[in-house]
PDB file of C-alpha atoms in Angstrom:
ATOM      1  CA  MET H   1       9.454  29.687  -9.035  1.00  0.00           C
ATOM      2  CA  THR H   2       5.890  31.025  -8.876  1.00  0.00           C
ATOM      3  CA  GLU H   3       5.478  29.782 -12.445  1.00  0.00           C
ATOM      4  CA  LEU H   4       7.058  26.390 -11.753  1.00  0.00           C
ATOM      5  CA  LEU H   5       5.209  25.614  -8.528  1.00  0.00           C
ATOM      6  CA  PRO H   6       1.787  25.034 -10.185  1.00  0.00           C
ATOM      7  CA  LEU H   7       3.349  22.457 -12.519  1.00  0.00           C
ATOM      8  CA  LEU H   8       4.939  20.658  -9.583  1.00  0.00           C
ATOM      9  CA  LEU H   9       1.613  20.735  -7.760  1.00  0.00           C
ATOM     10  CA  GLN H  10      -0.060  19.127 -10.781  1.00  0.00           C
ATOM     11  CA  GLY H  11       2.465  16.308 -10.585  1.00  0.00           C
ATOM     12  CA  ALA H  12       1.978  16.095  -6.812  1.00  0.00           C
ATOM     13  CA  TRP H  13      -1.784  15.696  -7.317  1.00  0.00           C
ATOM     14  CA  VAL H  14      -1.177  12.718  -9.611  1.00  0.00           C
ATOM     15  CA  THR H  15       1.136  11.259  -6.962  1.00  0.00           C
ATOM     16  CA  VAL H  16      -1.523  11.765  -4.271  1.00  0.00           C
ATOM     17  CA  GLN H  17      -4.185   9.989  -6.350  1.00  0.00           C
ATOM     18  CA  ILE H  18      -1.932   7.026  -7.103  1.00  0.00           C
ATOM     19  CA  THR H  19      -0.902   6.790  -3.451  1.00  0.00           C
ATOM     20  CA  PHE H  20      -4.507   6.937  -2.207  1.00  0.00           C
ATOM     21  CA  PHE H  21      -5.990   4.341  -4.542  1.00  0.00           C
ATOM     22  CA  GLY H  22      -2.861   2.186  -4.397  1.00  0.00           C
ATOM     23  CA  SER H  23      -3.058   2.206  -0.588  1.00  0.00           C
ATOM     24  CA  LEU H  24      -6.691   1.082  -0.652  1.00  0.00           C
ATOM     25  CA  LEU H  25      -5.802  -1.791  -2.972  1.00  0.00           C
ATOM     26  CA  ALA H  26      -2.738  -2.670  -0.862  1.00  0.00           C
ATOM     27  CA  ILE H  27      -4.853  -2.898   2.315  1.00  0.00           C
ATOM     28  CA  VAL H  28      -7.415  -5.156   0.624  1.00  0.00           C
ATOM     29  CA  ALA H  29      -4.684  -7.310  -0.965  1.00  0.00           C
ATOM     30  CA  ALA H  30      -2.850  -7.585   2.376  1.00  0.00           C
ATOM     31  CA  LEU H  31      -6.008  -8.712   4.166  1.00  0.00           C
ATOM     32  CA  ILE H  32      -6.910 -11.278   1.515  1.00  0.00           C
ATOM     33  CA  GLY H  33      -3.306 -12.494   1.266  1.00  0.00           C
ATOM     34  CA  ALA H  34      -2.932 -12.855   5.041  1.00  0.00           C
ATOM     35  CA  LEU H  35      -6.218 -14.728   5.423  1.00  0.00           C
ATOM     36  CA  GLY H  36      -5.283 -16.903   2.453  1.00  0.00           C
ATOM     37  CA  ARG H  37      -1.951 -17.828   4.030  1.00  0.00           C
ATOM     38  CA  LEU H  38      -3.759 -18.798   7.233  1.00  0.00           C
ATOM     39  CA  SER H  39      -6.562 -20.678   5.486  1.00  0.00           C
ATOM     40  CA  PRO H  40      -6.892 -24.422   6.156  1.00  0.00           C
ATOM     41  CA  ILE H  41      -7.912 -24.840   2.485  1.00  0.00           C
ATOM     42  CA  LYS H  42      -4.766 -25.814   0.582  1.00  0.00           C
ATOM     43  CA  PRO H  43      -5.620 -24.268  -2.833  1.00  0.00           C
ATOM     44  CA  LEU H  44      -6.354 -20.895  -1.195  1.00  0.00           C
ATOM     45  CA  ARG H  45      -3.188 -21.117   0.867  1.00  0.00           C
ATOM     46  CA  TRP H  46      -1.048 -21.916  -2.167  1.00  0.00           C
ATOM     47  CA  LEU H  47      -2.632 -19.115  -4.236  1.00  0.00           C
ATOM     48  CA  ALA H  48      -1.817 -16.664  -1.445  1.00  0.00           C
ATOM     49  CA  ILE H  49       1.750 -17.945  -1.227  1.00  0.00           C
ATOM     50  CA  VAL H  50       2.248 -17.612  -4.991  1.00  0.00           C
ATOM     51  CA  TYR H  51       0.892 -14.036  -4.973  1.00  0.00           C
ATOM     52  CA  ILE H  52       3.036 -12.976  -2.024  1.00  0.00           C
ATOM     53  CA  GLU H  53       6.262 -14.571  -3.231  1.00  0.00           C
ATOM     54  CA  VAL H  54       5.917 -13.406  -6.850  1.00  0.00           C
ATOM     55  CA  PHE H  55       5.297  -9.763  -5.949  1.00  0.00           C
ATOM     56  CA  ARG H  56       7.835  -9.701  -3.114  1.00  0.00           C
ATOM     57  CA  GLY H  57      10.471 -11.586  -5.061  1.00  0.00           C
ATOM     58  CA  SER H  58      10.506  -9.531  -8.252  1.00  0.00           C
ATOM     59  CA  SER H  59      11.276  -5.926  -9.101  1.00  0.00           C
ATOM     60  CA  LEU H  60       8.424  -3.397  -8.881  1.00  0.00           C
ATOM     61  CA  LEU H  61       9.728  -1.713 -12.018  1.00  0.00           C
ATOM     62  CA  VAL H  62       9.568  -4.988 -13.940  1.00  0.00           C
ATOM     63  CA  GLN H  63       6.053  -5.575 -12.607  1.00  0.00           C
ATOM     64  CA  LEU H  64       4.936  -2.148 -13.877  1.00  0.00           C
ATOM     65  CA  PHE H  65       6.538  -2.766 -17.279  1.00  0.00           C
ATOM     66  CA  TRP H  66       4.938  -6.189 -17.444  1.00  0.00           C
ATOM     67  CA  LEU H  67       1.481  -4.832 -16.660  1.00  0.00           C
ATOM     68  CA  TYR H  68       1.803  -1.889 -19.040  1.00  0.00           C
ATOM     69  CA  PHE H  69       3.739  -3.310 -21.987  1.00  0.00           C
ATOM     70  CA  VAL H  70       3.283  -7.106 -21.887  1.00  0.00           C
ATOM     71  CA  LEU H  71      -0.380  -7.585 -20.930  1.00  0.00           C
ATOM     72  CA  PRO H  72      -1.684  -5.720 -24.027  1.00  0.00           C
ATOM     73  CA  MET H  73       0.148  -8.241 -26.248  1.00  0.00           C
ATOM     74  CA  PRO H  74      -1.165 -11.673 -27.334  1.00  0.00           C
ATOM     75  CA  PRO H  75      -2.208 -13.987 -25.807  1.00  0.00           C
ATOM     76  CA  PHE H  76      -3.300 -11.710 -22.936  1.00  0.00           C
ATOM     77  CA  ASN H  77      -4.722  -8.728 -24.866  1.00  0.00           C
ATOM     78  CA  ILE H  78      -5.440  -6.822 -21.634  1.00  0.00           C
ATOM     79  CA  ALA H  79      -4.846  -3.114 -22.095  1.00  0.00           C
ATOM     80  CA  MET H  80      -5.065  -0.716 -19.154  1.00  0.00           C
ATOM     81  CA  SER H  81      -4.405   2.974 -18.751  1.00  0.00           C
ATOM     82  CA  ALA H  82      -1.102   4.038 -17.226  1.00  0.00           C
ATOM     83  CA  PHE H  83      -2.935   5.278 -14.125  1.00  0.00           C
ATOM     84  CA  ASN H  84      -4.672   1.928 -13.579  1.00  0.00           C
ATOM     85  CA  VAL H  85      -1.397   0.077 -14.083  1.00  0.00           C
ATOM     86  CA  ALA H  86       0.284   2.311 -11.505  1.00  0.00           C
ATOM     87  CA  VAL H  87      -2.457   1.748  -8.923  1.00  0.00           C
ATOM     88  CA  ILE H  88      -2.632  -2.011  -9.507  1.00  0.00           C
ATOM     89  CA  GLY H  89       1.137  -2.516  -9.660  1.00  0.00           C
ATOM     90  CA  LEU H  90       1.922  -0.484  -6.548  1.00  0.00           C
ATOM     91  CA  GLY H  91      -1.092  -1.798  -4.643  1.00  0.00           C
ATOM     92  CA  LEU H  92      -0.356  -5.456  -5.289  1.00  0.00           C
ATOM     93  CA  ASN H  93       3.365  -5.027  -4.636  1.00  0.00           C
ATOM     94  CA  ILE H  94       2.966  -3.302  -1.278  1.00  0.00           C
ATOM     95  CA  GLY H  95       0.008  -5.550  -0.450  1.00  0.00           C
ATOM     96  CA  SER H  96       2.262  -8.608  -0.699  1.00  0.00           C
ATOM     97  CA  TYR H  97       4.501  -7.188   2.043  1.00  0.00           C
ATOM     98  CA  GLY H  98       1.477  -6.102   4.038  1.00  0.00           C
ATOM     99  CA  ALA H  99       0.050  -9.636   3.881  1.00  0.00           C
ATOM    100  CA  GLU H 100       3.050 -10.965   5.778  1.00  0.00           C
ATOM    101  CA  VAL H 101       2.862  -8.114   8.289  1.00  0.00           C
ATOM    102  CA  LEU H 102      -0.822  -8.776   8.915  1.00  0.00           C
ATOM    103  CA  ARG H 103      -0.300 -12.543   9.094  1.00  0.00           C
ATOM    104  CA  GLY H 104       2.300 -12.026  11.801  1.00  0.00           C
ATOM    105  CA  ALA H 105      -0.037  -9.655  13.638  1.00  0.00           C
ATOM    106  CA  ILE H 106      -2.867 -12.202  13.543  1.00  0.00           C
ATOM    107  CA  ARG H 107      -0.575 -14.928  14.855  1.00  0.00           C
ATOM    108  CA  SER H 108       0.560 -12.602  17.665  1.00  0.00           C
ATOM    109  CA  VAL H 109      -2.936 -12.503  19.177  1.00  0.00           C
ATOM    110  CA  HIS H 110      -2.803 -14.531  22.399  1.00  0.00           C
ATOM    111  CA  GLU H 111      -4.207 -18.046  22.294  1.00  0.00           C
ATOM    112  CA  GLY H 112      -6.444 -17.208  25.223  1.00  0.00           C
ATOM    113  CA  GLN H 113      -8.442 -14.945  22.918  1.00  0.00           C
ATOM    114  CA  TYR H 114      -9.222 -17.881  20.647  1.00  0.00           C
ATOM    115  CA  GLU H 115     -10.152 -20.066  23.606  1.00  0.00           C
ATOM    116  CA  ALA H 116     -12.466 -17.389  24.984  1.00  0.00           C
ATOM    117  CA  CYS H 117     -14.202 -17.107  21.592  1.00  0.00           C
ATOM    118  CA  GLN H 118     -14.707 -20.864  21.476  1.00  0.00           C
ATOM    119  CA  ALA H 119     -16.123 -20.802  24.999  1.00  0.00           C
ATOM    120  CA  LEU H 120     -18.651 -18.195  23.828  1.00  0.00           C
ATOM    121  CA  ASN H 121     -19.614 -20.413  20.866  1.00  0.00           C
ATOM    122  CA  MET H 122     -18.524 -17.810  18.312  1.00  0.00           C
ATOM    123  CA  THR H 123     -18.251 -18.922  14.709  1.00  0.00           C
ATOM    124  CA  ALA H 124     -14.937 -18.591  12.904  1.00  0.00           C
ATOM    125  CA  GLY H 125     -16.215 -15.490  11.102  1.00  0.00           C
ATOM    126  CA  GLN H 126     -17.432 -13.843  14.290  1.00  0.00           C
ATOM    127  CA  ARG H 127     -14.177 -14.661  16.049  1.00  0.00           C
ATOM    128  CA  LEU H 128     -12.141 -13.134  13.253  1.00  0.00           C
ATOM    129  CA  ARG H 129     -14.315 -10.043  12.807  1.00  0.00           C
ATOM    130  CA  ARG H 130     -15.015  -9.163  16.418  1.00  0.00           C
ATOM    131  CA  VAL H 131     -11.924 -10.262  18.314  1.00  0.00           C
ATOM    132  CA  ILE H 132      -8.897 -11.258  16.252  1.00  0.00           C
ATOM    133  CA  LEU H 133      -8.796  -8.696  13.439  1.00  0.00           C
ATOM    134  CA  PRO H 134      -9.303  -5.589  15.644  1.00  0.00           C
ATOM    135  CA  GLN H 135      -6.307  -6.600  17.770  1.00  0.00           C
ATOM    136  CA  ALA H 136      -4.225  -7.647  14.780  1.00  0.00           C
ATOM    137  CA  LEU H 137      -4.914  -4.429  12.887  1.00  0.00           C
ATOM    138  CA  LEU H 138      -3.786  -2.383  15.885  1.00  0.00           C
ATOM    139  CA  ALA H 139      -0.516  -4.312  16.007  1.00  0.00           C
ATOM    140  CA  ALA H 140      -0.058  -4.016  12.226  1.00  0.00           C
ATOM    141  CA  ILE H 141      -0.459  -0.231  12.007  1.00  0.00           C
ATOM    142  CA  PRO H 142       3.184   0.802  12.765  1.00  0.00           C
ATOM    143  CA  PRO H 143       4.813  -1.494  10.155  1.00  0.00           C
ATOM    144  CA  GLY H 144       1.869  -0.841   7.836  1.00  0.00           C
ATOM    145  CA  THR H 145       2.579   2.888   8.028  1.00  0.00           C
ATOM    146  CA  ASN H 146       6.114   2.251   6.793  1.00  0.00           C
ATOM    147  CA  LEU H 147       4.725   0.291   3.850  1.00  0.00           C
ATOM    148  CA  LEU H 148       2.310   3.078   2.877  1.00  0.00           C
ATOM    149  CA  ILE H 149       5.155   5.604   2.960  1.00  0.00           C
ATOM    150  CA  GLU H 150       7.193   3.186   0.843  1.00  0.00           C
ATOM    151  CA  LEU H 151       4.289   3.084  -1.619  1.00  0.00           C
ATOM    152  CA  LEU H 152       4.352   6.896  -1.790  1.00  0.00           C
ATOM    153  CA  LYS H 153       8.066   6.922  -2.571  1.00  0.00           C
ATOM    154  CA  ASN H 154       7.696   4.152  -5.150  1.00  0.00           C
ATOM    155  CA  THR H 155       5.281   6.320  -7.137  1.00  0.00           C
ATOM    156  CA  SER H 156       8.378   7.967  -8.598  1.00  0.00           C
ATOM    157  CA  LEU H 157       8.691   4.887 -10.842  1.00  0.00           C
ATOM    158  CA  VAL H 158       5.368   5.487 -12.604  1.00  0.00           C
ATOM    159  CA  SER H 159       6.913   8.218 -14.744  1.00  0.00           C
ATOM    160  CA  LEU H 160       8.567   5.383 -16.670  1.00  0.00           C
ATOM    161  CA  ILE H 161       5.120   4.275 -17.878  1.00  0.00           C
ATOM    162  CA  THR H 162       4.277   7.799 -19.117  1.00  0.00           C
ATOM    163  CA  LEU H 163       2.522   9.212 -16.039  1.00  0.00           C
ATOM    164  CA  SER H 164       3.274  12.859 -15.201  1.00  0.00           C
ATOM    165  CA  ASP H 165       3.717  12.458 -11.459  1.00  0.00           C
ATOM    166  CA  LEU H 166       5.760  14.665  -9.146  1.00  0.00           C
ATOM    167  CA  ALA H 167       9.088  13.036 -10.022  1.00  0.00           C
ATOM    168  CA  PHE H 168       8.369  13.306 -13.755  1.00  0.00           C
ATOM    169  CA  ARG H 169       7.426  16.991 -13.460  1.00  0.00           C
ATOM    170  CA  ALA H 170      10.563  17.714 -11.446  1.00  0.00           C
ATOM    171  CA  ARG H 171      12.835  16.110 -14.050  1.00  0.00           C
ATOM    172  CA  GLN H 172      10.950  17.815 -16.870  1.00  0.00           C
ATOM    173  CA  LEU H 173      11.247  21.270 -15.276  1.00  0.00           C
ATOM    174  CA  ASP H 174      14.893  20.689 -14.383  1.00  0.00           C
ATOM    175  CA  GLN H 175      15.735  19.940 -18.020  1.00  0.00           C
ATOM    176  CA  ALA H 176      13.836  23.028 -19.180  1.00  0.00           C
ATOM    177  CA  THR H 177      15.139  25.539 -16.624  1.00  0.00           C
ATOM    178  CA  LEU H 178      18.341  24.022 -15.168  1.00  0.00           C
ATOM    179  CA  MET H 179      17.133  25.187 -11.719  1.00  0.00           C
ATOM    180  CA  THR H 180      18.125  21.862 -10.220  1.00  0.00           C
ATOM    181  CA  LEU H 181      18.511  22.930  -6.583  1.00  0.00           C
ATOM    182  CA  GLU H 182      15.230  24.811  -6.403  1.00  0.00           C
ATOM    183  CA  ILE H 183      13.109  22.254  -8.276  1.00  0.00           C
ATOM    184  CA  PHE H 184      14.352  19.116  -6.559  1.00  0.00           C
ATOM    185  CA  GLY H 185      14.387  20.955  -3.226  1.00  0.00           C
ATOM    186  CA  LEU H 186      10.676  21.665  -3.664  1.00  0.00           C
ATOM    187  CA  ALA H 187      10.014  18.095  -4.772  1.00  0.00           C
ATOM    188  CA  LEU H 188      11.803  16.798  -1.677  1.00  0.00           C
ATOM    189  CA  VAL H 189       9.688  19.010   0.572  1.00  0.00           C
ATOM    190  CA  MET H 190       6.485  17.856  -1.161  1.00  0.00           C
ATOM    191  CA  TYR H 191       7.350  14.175  -0.721  1.00  0.00           C
ATOM    192  CA  PHE H 192       8.227  14.836   2.921  1.00  0.00           C
ATOM    193  CA  VAL H 193       4.925  16.625   3.581  1.00  0.00           C
ATOM    194  CA  LEU H 194       2.930  13.815   1.945  1.00  0.00           C
ATOM    195  CA  ALA H 195       4.816  11.215   3.991  1.00  0.00           C
ATOM    196  CA  GLN H 196       4.083  13.124   7.201  1.00  0.00           C
ATOM    197  CA  ILE H 197       0.386  13.297   6.317  1.00  0.00           C
ATOM    198  CA  ILE H 198       0.349   9.496   6.005  1.00  0.00           C
ATOM    199  CA  ASN H 199       2.289   9.159   9.259  1.00  0.00           C
ATOM    200  CA  LEU H 200       0.006  11.482  11.228  1.00  0.00           C
ATOM    201  CA  SER H 201      -3.142   9.904   9.780  1.00  0.00           C
ATOM    202  CA  MET H 202      -2.032   6.407  10.779  1.00  0.00           C
ATOM    203  CA  ARG H 203      -1.005   7.557  14.249  1.00  0.00           C
ATOM    204  CA  THR H 204      -4.446   9.120  14.712  1.00  0.00           C
ATOM    205  CA  LEU H 205      -6.072   5.871  13.598  1.00  0.00           C
ATOM    206  CA  GLU H 206      -3.853   3.890  15.962  1.00  0.00           C
ATOM    207  CA  ARG H 207      -4.803   6.086  18.935  1.00  0.00           C
ATOM    208  CA  ARG H 208      -8.505   5.770  18.156  1.00  0.00           C
ATOM    209  CA  LEU H 209      -8.307   1.998  17.828  1.00  0.00           C
ATOM    210  CA  ALA H 210      -6.328   1.801  21.074  1.00  0.00           C
ATOM    211  CA  ARG H 211      -8.931   3.898  22.921  1.00  0.00           C
ATOM    212  CA  GLY H 212     -11.726   1.749  21.502  1.00  0.00           C
ATOM    213  CA  ARG H 213      -9.900  -1.384  22.633  1.00  0.00           C
ATOM    214  CA  MET H 214      -9.465   0.018  26.133  1.00  0.00           C
ATOM    215  CA  ARG H 215     -13.154   0.962  26.378  1.00  0.00           C
ATOM    216  CA  GLY H 216     -14.125  -2.481  25.111  1.00  0.00           C
ATOM    217  CA  GLY H 217     -11.863  -4.125  27.664  1.00  0.00           C
ATOM    218  CA  MET H 218     -13.228  -1.984  30.528  1.00  0.00           C
ATOM    219  CA  SER H 219     -16.810  -2.685  29.546  1.00  0.00           C
TER     220      SER H 219
END
């Protein structure tokens, strides 16, 4: 196992990179998608709806295959590395779910907050940036954490577009050594540890945002 562990760790490092960059893209896509859904401008609202429904309503595996195998063909002729496809596919897929979570969180902010902002003559941008989004993000963290963990678990699909992630390394080593229990036991532990890191990080962020909100309210 001392010889197999470094190979599993190499796969785990690929999984960590995909999860990190995919999470960043998912957060940005969720924010843009949520604001698009709430926009009074119809073309922006419809673009956001199309993005959300397409990525929520179709299989992630098909989306990865489409990005990796179909886009390089005419008339698109857009070729990307397997790593970029994994980050973009996972990020946009999870971001579509996150957009609905964030939209619900924004709508959950009490109407009195909007009225107070109007009374202070805040612009729409100031109202969103200073009052609405901080409260909405705090409310969106728990379901958002679940989505980021889901993104981590979905990285196991990227082996089907030739990436040597943790799941790929585990299957490869299992076929070579037949040490199924030991290899997949280690892989399970690694996925669990990575999921707990995401969970603890988001809980820490939630506590800090909550303390900042309390200080802001007291001041």
